Amino acid sequence: MEASRVVWKEFSERISMPVKKTAAAAADKEEVRKPLQEVFQELDALLEQMGSEESLEKTFDMYQKGVTLLKSANESIDRIEKQVKVLDDDGFLS
């Protein structure tokens, strides 16, 4: 029983260590920071490119980027929606 506690302790210490952010994670955060109008413009451009692209691989890459942009747009809309719900009767954030 004592050996399993030692292993668990070592494992839990590894979990609590700080994790460095990857370039992909940083890029995702930057997508979230883009203005909503800019995200929609990028989505429109992607849709036009996808319609004329003949390569399945390139089309799939564009599709993945589009999904990321849609997630970003949804997060922005959710954040704005929450702020609107917090407005009190006088029109100020409470």
JSON list of N, CA and C in Angstrom, two decimals, residues 18-65:
[
{"chain": "A", "resi": 18, "resn": "PRO", "atom": "N", "xyz": [4.02, 23.42, -14.15]},
{"chain": "A", "resi": 18, "resn": "PRO", "atom": "CA", "xyz": [3.50, 24.32, -15.19]},
{"chain": "A", "resi": 18, "resn": "PRO", "atom": "C", "xyz": [3.78, 23.77, -16.58]},
{"chain": "A", "resi": 19, "resn": "VAL", "atom": "N", "xyz": [2.87, 24.04, -17.48]},
{"chain": "A", "resi": 19, "resn": "VAL", "atom": "CA", "xyz": [2.99, 23.56, -18.85]},
{"chain": "A", "resi": 19, "resn": "VAL", "atom": "C", "xyz": [3.24, 24.76, -19.76]},
{"chain": "A", "resi": 20, "resn": "LYS", "atom": "N", "xyz": [4.23, 24.64, -20.64]},
{"chain": "A", "resi": 20, "resn": "LYS", "atom": "CA", "xyz": [4.50, 25.71, -21.58]},
{"chain": "A", "resi": 20, "resn": "LYS", "atom": "C", "xyz": [3.44, 25.71, -22.67]},
{"chain": "A", "resi": 21, "resn": "LYS", "atom": "N", "xyz": [3.05, 26.89, -23.11]},
{"chain": "A", "resi": 21, "resn": "LYS", "atom": "CA", "xyz": [2.07, 27.00, -24.18]},
{"chain": "A", "resi": 21, "resn": "LYS", "atom": "C", "xyz": [2.74, 26.74, -25.52]},
{"chain": "A", "resi": 22, "resn": "THR", "atom": "N", "xyz": [2.05, 26.03, -26.36]},
{"chain": "A", "resi": 22, "resn": "THR", "atom": "CA", "xyz": [2.57, 25.75, -27.69]},
{"chain": "A", "resi": 22, "resn": "THR", "atom": "C", "xyz": [2.21, 26.89, -28.63]},
{"chain": "A", "resi": 23, "resn": "ALA", "atom": "N", "xyz": [2.83, 26.91, -29.76]},
{"chain": "A", "resi": 23, "resn": "ALA", "atom": "CA", "xyz": [2.53, 27.93, -30.77]},
{"chain": "A", "resi": 23, "resn": "ALA", "atom": "C", "xyz": [1.09, 27.81, -31.25]},
{"chain": "A", "resi": 24, "resn": "ALA", "atom": "N", "xyz": [0.59, 26.57, -31.34]},
{"chain": "A", "resi": 24, "resn": "ALA", "atom": "CA", "xyz": [-0.79, 26.36, -31.79]},
{"chain": "A", "resi": 24, "resn": "ALA", "atom": "C", "xyz": [-1.78, 26.94, -30.79]},
{"chain": "A", "resi": 25, "resn": "ALA", "atom": "N", "xyz": [-1.51, 26.75, -29.50]},
{"chain": "A", "resi": 25, "resn": "ALA", "atom": "CA", "xyz": [-2.39, 27.29, -28.47]},
{"chain": "A", "resi": 25, "resn": "ALA", "atom": "C", "xyz": [-2.37, 28.82, -28.50]},
{"chain": "A", "resi": 26, "resn": "ALA", "atom": "N", "xyz": [-1.22, 29.39, -28.72]},
{"chain": "A", "resi": 26, "resn": "ALA", "atom": "CA", "xyz": [-1.11, 30.84, -28.81]},
{"chain": "A", "resi": 26, "resn": "ALA", "atom": "C", "xyz": [-1.86, 31.35, -30.04]},
{"chain": "A", "resi": 27, "resn": "ALA", "atom": "N", "xyz": [-1.79, 30.63, -31.14]},
{"chain": "A", "resi": 27, "resn": "ALA", "atom": "CA", "xyz": [-2.50, 31.02, -32.36]},
{"chain": "A", "resi": 27, "resn": "ALA", "atom": "C", "xyz": [-4.00, 30.96, -32.14]},
{"chain": "A", "resi": 28, "resn": "ASP", "atom": "N", "xyz": [-4.47, 29.93, -31.42]},
{"chain": "A", "resi": 28, "resn": "ASP", "atom": "CA", "xyz": [-5.90, 29.83, -31.12]},
{"chain": "A", "resi": 28, "resn": "ASP", "atom": "C", "xyz": [-6.37, 31.02, -30.32]},
{"chain": "A", "resi": 29, "resn": "LYS", "atom": "N", "xyz": [-5.58, 31.45, -29.34]},
{"chain": "A", "resi": 29, "resn": "LYS", "atom": "CA", "xyz": [-5.97, 32.60, -28.53]},
{"chain": "A", "resi": 29, "resn": "LYS", "atom": "C", "xyz": [-6.03, 33.86, -29.38]},
{"chain": "A", "resi": 30, "resn": "GLU", "atom": "N", "xyz": [-5.14, 33.99, -30.34]},
{"chain": "A", "resi": 30, "resn": "GLU", "atom": "CA", "xyz": [-5.16, 35.17, -31.20]},
{"chain": "A", "resi": 30, "resn": "GLU", "atom": "C", "xyz": [-6.40, 35.16, -32.07]},
{"chain": "A", "resi": 31, "resn": "GLU", "atom": "N", "xyz": [-6.87, 33.98, -32.48]},
{"chain": "A", "resi": 31, "resn": "GLU", "atom": "CA", "xyz": [-8.10, 33.90, -33.26]},
{"chain": "A", "resi": 31, "resn": "GLU", "atom": "C", "xyz": [-9.26, 34.45, -32.45]},
{"chain": "A", "resi": 32, "resn": "VAL", "atom": "N", "xyz": [-9.27, 34.16, -31.15]},
{"chain": "A", "resi": 32, "resn": "VAL", "atom": "CA", "xyz": [-10.35, 34.62, -30.28]},
{"chain": "A", "resi": 32, "resn": "VAL", "atom": "C", "xyz": [-10.33, 36.14, -30.17]},
{"chain": "A", "resi": 33, "resn": "ARG", "atom": "N", "xyz": [-9.17, 36.75, -30.22]},
{"chain": "A", "resi": 33, "resn": "ARG", "atom": "CA", "xyz": [-9.04, 38.19, -30.03]},
{"chain": "A", "resi": 33, "resn": "ARG", "atom": "C", "xyz": [-9.43, 38.99, -31.27]},
{"chain": "A", "resi": 34, "resn": "LYS", "atom": "N", "xyz": [-9.60, 38.35, -32.39]},
{"chain": "A", "resi": 34, "resn": "LYS", "atom": "CA", "xyz": [-9.95, 39.07, -33.61]},
{"chain": "A", "resi": 34, "resn": "LYS", "atom": "C", "xyz": [-11.37, 39.62, -33.48]},
{"chain": "A", "resi": 35, "resn": "PRO", "atom": "N", "xyz": [-11.60, 40.81, -34.05]},
{"chain": "A", "resi": 35, "resn": "PRO", "atom": "CA", "xyz": [-12.97, 41.34, -34.06]},
{"chain": "A", "resi": 35, "resn": "PRO", "atom": "C", "xyz": [-13.90, 40.40, -34.83]},
{"chain": "A", "resi": 36, "resn": "LEU", "atom": "N", "xyz": [-15.13, 40.35, -34.40]},
{"chain": "A", "resi": 36, "resn": "LEU", "atom": "CA", "xyz": [-16.11, 39.44, -34.99]},
{"chain": "A", "resi": 36, "resn": "LEU", "atom": "C", "xyz": [-16.28, 39.69, -36.49]},
{"chain": "A", "resi": 37, "resn": "GLN", "atom": "N", "xyz": [-16.30, 40.95, -36.89]},
{"chain": "A", "resi": 37, "resn": "GLN", "atom": "CA", "xyz": [-16.46, 41.27, -38.31]},
{"chain": "A", "resi": 37, "resn": "GLN", "atom": "C", "xyz": [-15.30, 40.71, -39.13]},
{"chain": "A", "resi": 38, "resn": "GLU", "atom": "N", "xyz": [-14.09, 40.77, -38.58]},
{"chain": "A", "resi": 38, "resn": "GLU", "atom": "CA", "xyz": [-12.92, 40.24, -39.28]},
{"chain": "A", "resi": 38, "resn": "GLU", "atom": "C", "xyz": [-13.01, 38.72, -39.43]},
{"chain": "A", "resi": 39, "resn": "VAL", "atom": "N", "xyz": [-13.51, 38.05, -38.41]},
{"chain": "A", "resi": 39, "resn": "VAL", "atom": "CA", "xyz": [-13.67, 36.59, -38.46]},
{"chain": "A", "resi": 39, "resn": "VAL", "atom": "C", "xyz": [-14.67, 36.23, -39.57]},
{"chain": "A", "resi": 40, "resn": "PHE", "atom": "N", "xyz": [-15.78, 36.97, -39.65]},
{"chain": "A", "resi": 40, "resn": "PHE", "atom": "CA", "xyz": [-16.77, 36.70, -40.69]},
{"chain": "A", "resi": 40, "resn": "PHE", "atom": "C", "xyz": [-16.20, 36.95, -42.09]},
{"chain": "A", "resi": 41, "resn": "GLN", "atom": "N", "xyz": [-15.38, 37.98, -42.22]},
{"chain": "A", "resi": 41, "resn": "GLN", "atom": "CA", "xyz": [-14.76, 38.25, -43.52]},
{"chain": "A", "resi": 41, "resn": "GLN", "atom": "C", "xyz": [-13.82, 37.12, -43.92]},
{"chain": "A", "resi": 42, "resn": "GLU", "atom": "N", "xyz": [-13.06, 36.60, -42.95]},
{"chain": "A", "resi": 42, "resn": "GLU", "atom": "CA", "xyz": [-12.17, 35.47, -43.24]},
{"chain": "A", "resi": 42, "resn": "GLU", "atom": "C", "xyz": [-12.97, 34.23, -43.64]},
{"chain": "A", "resi": 43, "resn": "LEU", "atom": "N", "xyz": [-14.09, 34.01, -42.95]},
{"chain": "A", "resi": 43, "resn": "LEU", "atom": "CA", "xyz": [-14.94, 32.87, -43.29]},
{"chain": "A", "resi": 43, "resn": "LEU", "atom": "C", "xyz": [-15.48, 33.00, -44.72]},
{"chain": "A", "resi": 44, "resn": "ASP", "atom": "N", "xyz": [-15.92, 34.19, -45.09]},
{"chain": "A", "resi": 44, "resn": "ASP", "atom": "CA", "xyz": [-16.41, 34.41, -46.45]},
{"chain": "A", "resi": 44, "resn": "ASP", "atom": "C", "xyz": [-15.32, 34.12, -47.48]},
{"chain": "A", "resi": 45, "resn": "ALA", "atom": "N", "xyz": [-14.12, 34.61, -47.22]},
{"chain": "A", "resi": 45, "resn": "ALA", "atom": "CA", "xyz": [-13.00, 34.38, -48.14]},
{"chain": "A", "resi": 45, "resn": "ALA", "atom": "C", "xyz": [-12.68, 32.90, -48.24]},
{"chain": "A", "resi": 46, "resn": "LEU", "atom": "N", "xyz": [-12.71, 32.20, -47.10]},
{"chain": "A", "resi": 46, "resn": "LEU", "atom": "CA", "xyz": [-12.45, 30.76, -47.11]},
{"chain": "A", "resi": 46, "resn": "LEU", "atom": "C", "xyz": [-13.48, 30.01, -47.94]},
{"chain": "A", "resi": 47, "resn": "LEU", "atom": "N", "xyz": [-14.75, 30.38, -47.78]},
{"chain": "A", "resi": 47, "resn": "LEU", "atom": "CA", "xyz": [-15.80, 29.70, -48.55]},
{"chain": "A", "resi": 47, "resn": "LEU", "atom": "C", "xyz": [-15.61, 29.90, -50.05]},
{"chain": "A", "resi": 48, "resn": "GLU", "atom": "N", "xyz": [-15.21, 31.09, -50.45]},
{"chain": "A", "resi": 48, "resn": "GLU", "atom": "CA", "xyz": [-14.96, 31.33, -51.87]},
{"chain": "A", "resi": 48, "resn": "GLU", "atom": "C", "xyz": [-13.79, 30.48, -52.36]},
{"chain": "A", "resi": 49, "resn": "GLN", "atom": "N", "xyz": [-12.73, 30.41, -51.57]},
{"chain": "A", "resi": 49, "resn": "GLN", "atom": "CA", "xyz": [-11.56, 29.61, -51.95]},
{"chain": "A", "resi": 49, "resn": "GLN", "atom": "C", "xyz": [-11.90, 28.14, -52.03]},
{"chain": "A", "resi": 50, "resn": "MET", "atom": "N", "xyz": [-12.71, 27.67, -51.07]},
{"chain": "A", "resi": 50, "resn": "MET", "atom": "CA", "xyz": [-13.07, 26.25, -51.06]},
{"chain": "A", "resi": 50, "resn": "MET", "atom": "C", "xyz": [-13.87, 25.87, -52.30]},
{"chain": "A", "resi": 51, "resn": "GLY", "atom": "N", "xyz": [-14.69, 26.79, -52.79]},
{"chain": "A", "resi": 51, "resn": "GLY", "atom": "CA", "xyz": [-15.51, 26.51, -53.97]},
{"chain": "A", "resi": 51, "resn": "GLY", "atom": "C", "xyz": [-14.69, 26.34, -55.23]},
{"chain": "A", "resi": 52, "resn": "SER", "atom": "N", "xyz": [-13.54, 26.99, -55.28]},
{"chain": "A", "resi": 52, "resn": "SER", "atom": "CA", "xyz": [-12.72, 26.92, -56.49]},
{"chain": "A", "resi": 52, "resn": "SER", "atom": "C", "xyz": [-11.54, 25.96, -56.35]},
{"chain": "A", "resi": 53, "resn": "GLU", "atom": "N", "xyz": [-11.31, 25.43, -55.18]},
{"chain": "A", "resi": 53, "resn": "GLU", "atom": "CA", "xyz": [-10.16, 24.54, -54.94]},
{"chain": "A", "resi": 53, "resn": "GLU", "atom": "C", "xyz": [-10.45, 23.14, -55.46]},
{"chain": "A", "resi": 54, "resn": "GLU", "atom": "N", "xyz": [-9.48, 22.56, -56.15]},
{"chain": "A", "resi": 54, "resn": "GLU", "atom": "CA", "xyz": [-9.64, 21.22, -56.70]},
{"chain": "A", "resi": 54, "resn": "GLU", "atom": "C", "xyz": [-9.00, 20.16, -55.83]},
{"chain": "A", "resi": 55, "resn": "SER", "atom": "N", "xyz": [-8.04, 20.53, -55.02]},
{"chain": "A", "resi": 55, "resn": "SER", "atom": "CA", "xyz": [-7.33, 19.57, -54.18]},
{"chain": "A", "resi": 55, "resn": "SER", "atom": "C", "xyz": [-8.13, 19.27, -52.91]},
{"chain": "A", "resi": 56, "resn": "LEU", "atom": "N", "xyz": [-8.38, 18.01, -52.68]},
{"chain": "A", "resi": 56, "resn": "LEU", "atom": "CA", "xyz": [-9.12, 17.59, -51.49]},
{"chain": "A", "resi": 56, "resn": "LEU", "atom": "C", "xyz": [-8.36, 17.95, -50.22]},
{"chain": "A", "resi": 57, "resn": "GLU", "atom": "N", "xyz": [-7.04, 17.79, -50.24]},
{"chain": "A", "resi": 57, "resn": "GLU", "atom": "CA", "xyz": [-6.23, 18.09, -49.06]},
{"chain": "A", "resi": 57, "resn": "GLU", "atom": "C", "xyz": [-6.30, 19.56, -48.70]},
{"chain": "A", "resi": 58, "resn": "LYS", "atom": "N", "xyz": [-6.18, 20.43, -49.70]},
{"chain": "A", "resi": 58, "resn": "LYS", "atom": "CA", "xyz": [-6.24, 21.87, -49.43]},
{"chain": "A", "resi": 58, "resn": "LYS", "atom": "C", "xyz": [-7.63, 22.28, -48.96]},
{"chain": "A", "resi": 59, "resn": "THR", "atom": "N", "xyz": [-8.65, 21.67, -49.57]},
{"chain": "A", "resi": 59, "resn": "THR", "atom": "CA", "xyz": [-10.02, 21.97, -49.17]},
{"chain": "A", "resi": 59, "resn": "THR", "atom": "C", "xyz": [-10.24, 21.56, -47.72]},
{"chain": "A", "resi": 60, "resn": "PHE", "atom": "N", "xyz": [-9.71, 20.41, -47.33]},
{"chain": "A", "resi": 60, "resn": "PHE", "atom": "CA", "xyz": [-9.87, 19.95, -45.96]},
{"chain": "A", "resi": 60, "resn": "PHE", "atom": "C", "xyz": [-9.13, 20.87, -44.99]},
{"chain": "A", "resi": 61, "resn": "ASP", "atom": "N", "xyz": [-7.94, 21.33, -45.37]},
{"chain": "A", "resi": 61, "resn": "ASP", "atom": "CA", "xyz": [-7.20, 22.28, -44.53]},
{"chain": "A", "resi": 61, "resn": "ASP", "atom": "C", "xyz": [-8.00, 23.57, -44.33]},
{"chain": "A", "resi": 62, "resn": "MET", "atom": "N", "xyz": [-8.62, 24.04, -45.41]},
{"chain": "A", "resi": 62, "resn": "MET", "atom": "CA", "xyz": [-9.44, 25.25, -45.31]},
{"chain": "A", "resi": 62, "resn": "MET", "atom": "C", "xyz": [-10.67, 25.00, -44.44]},
{"chain": "A", "resi": 63, "resn": "TYR", "atom": "N", "xyz": [-11.23, 23.79, -44.56]},
{"chain": "A", "resi": 63, "resn": "TYR", "atom": "CA", "xyz": [-12.38, 23.42, -43.73]},
{"chain": "A", "resi": 63, "resn": "TYR", "atom": "C", "xyz": [-12.00, 23.47, -42.25]},
{"chain": "A", "resi": 64, "resn": "GLN", "atom": "N", "xyz": [-10.84, 22.92, -41.91]},
{"chain": "A", "resi": 64, "resn": "GLN", "atom": "CA", "xyz": [-10.39, 22.94, -40.52]},
{"chain": "A", "resi": 64, "resn": "GLN", "atom": "C", "xyz": [-10.20, 24.37, -40.02]},
{"chain": "A", "resi": 65, "resn": "LYS", "atom": "N", "xyz": [-9.63, 25.22, -40.84]},
{"chain": "A", "resi": 65, "resn": "LYS", "atom": "CA", "xyz": [-9.46, 26.63, -40.46]},
{"chain": "A", "resi": 65, "resn": "LYS", "atom": "C", "xyz": [-10.82, 27.28, -40.26]}
]
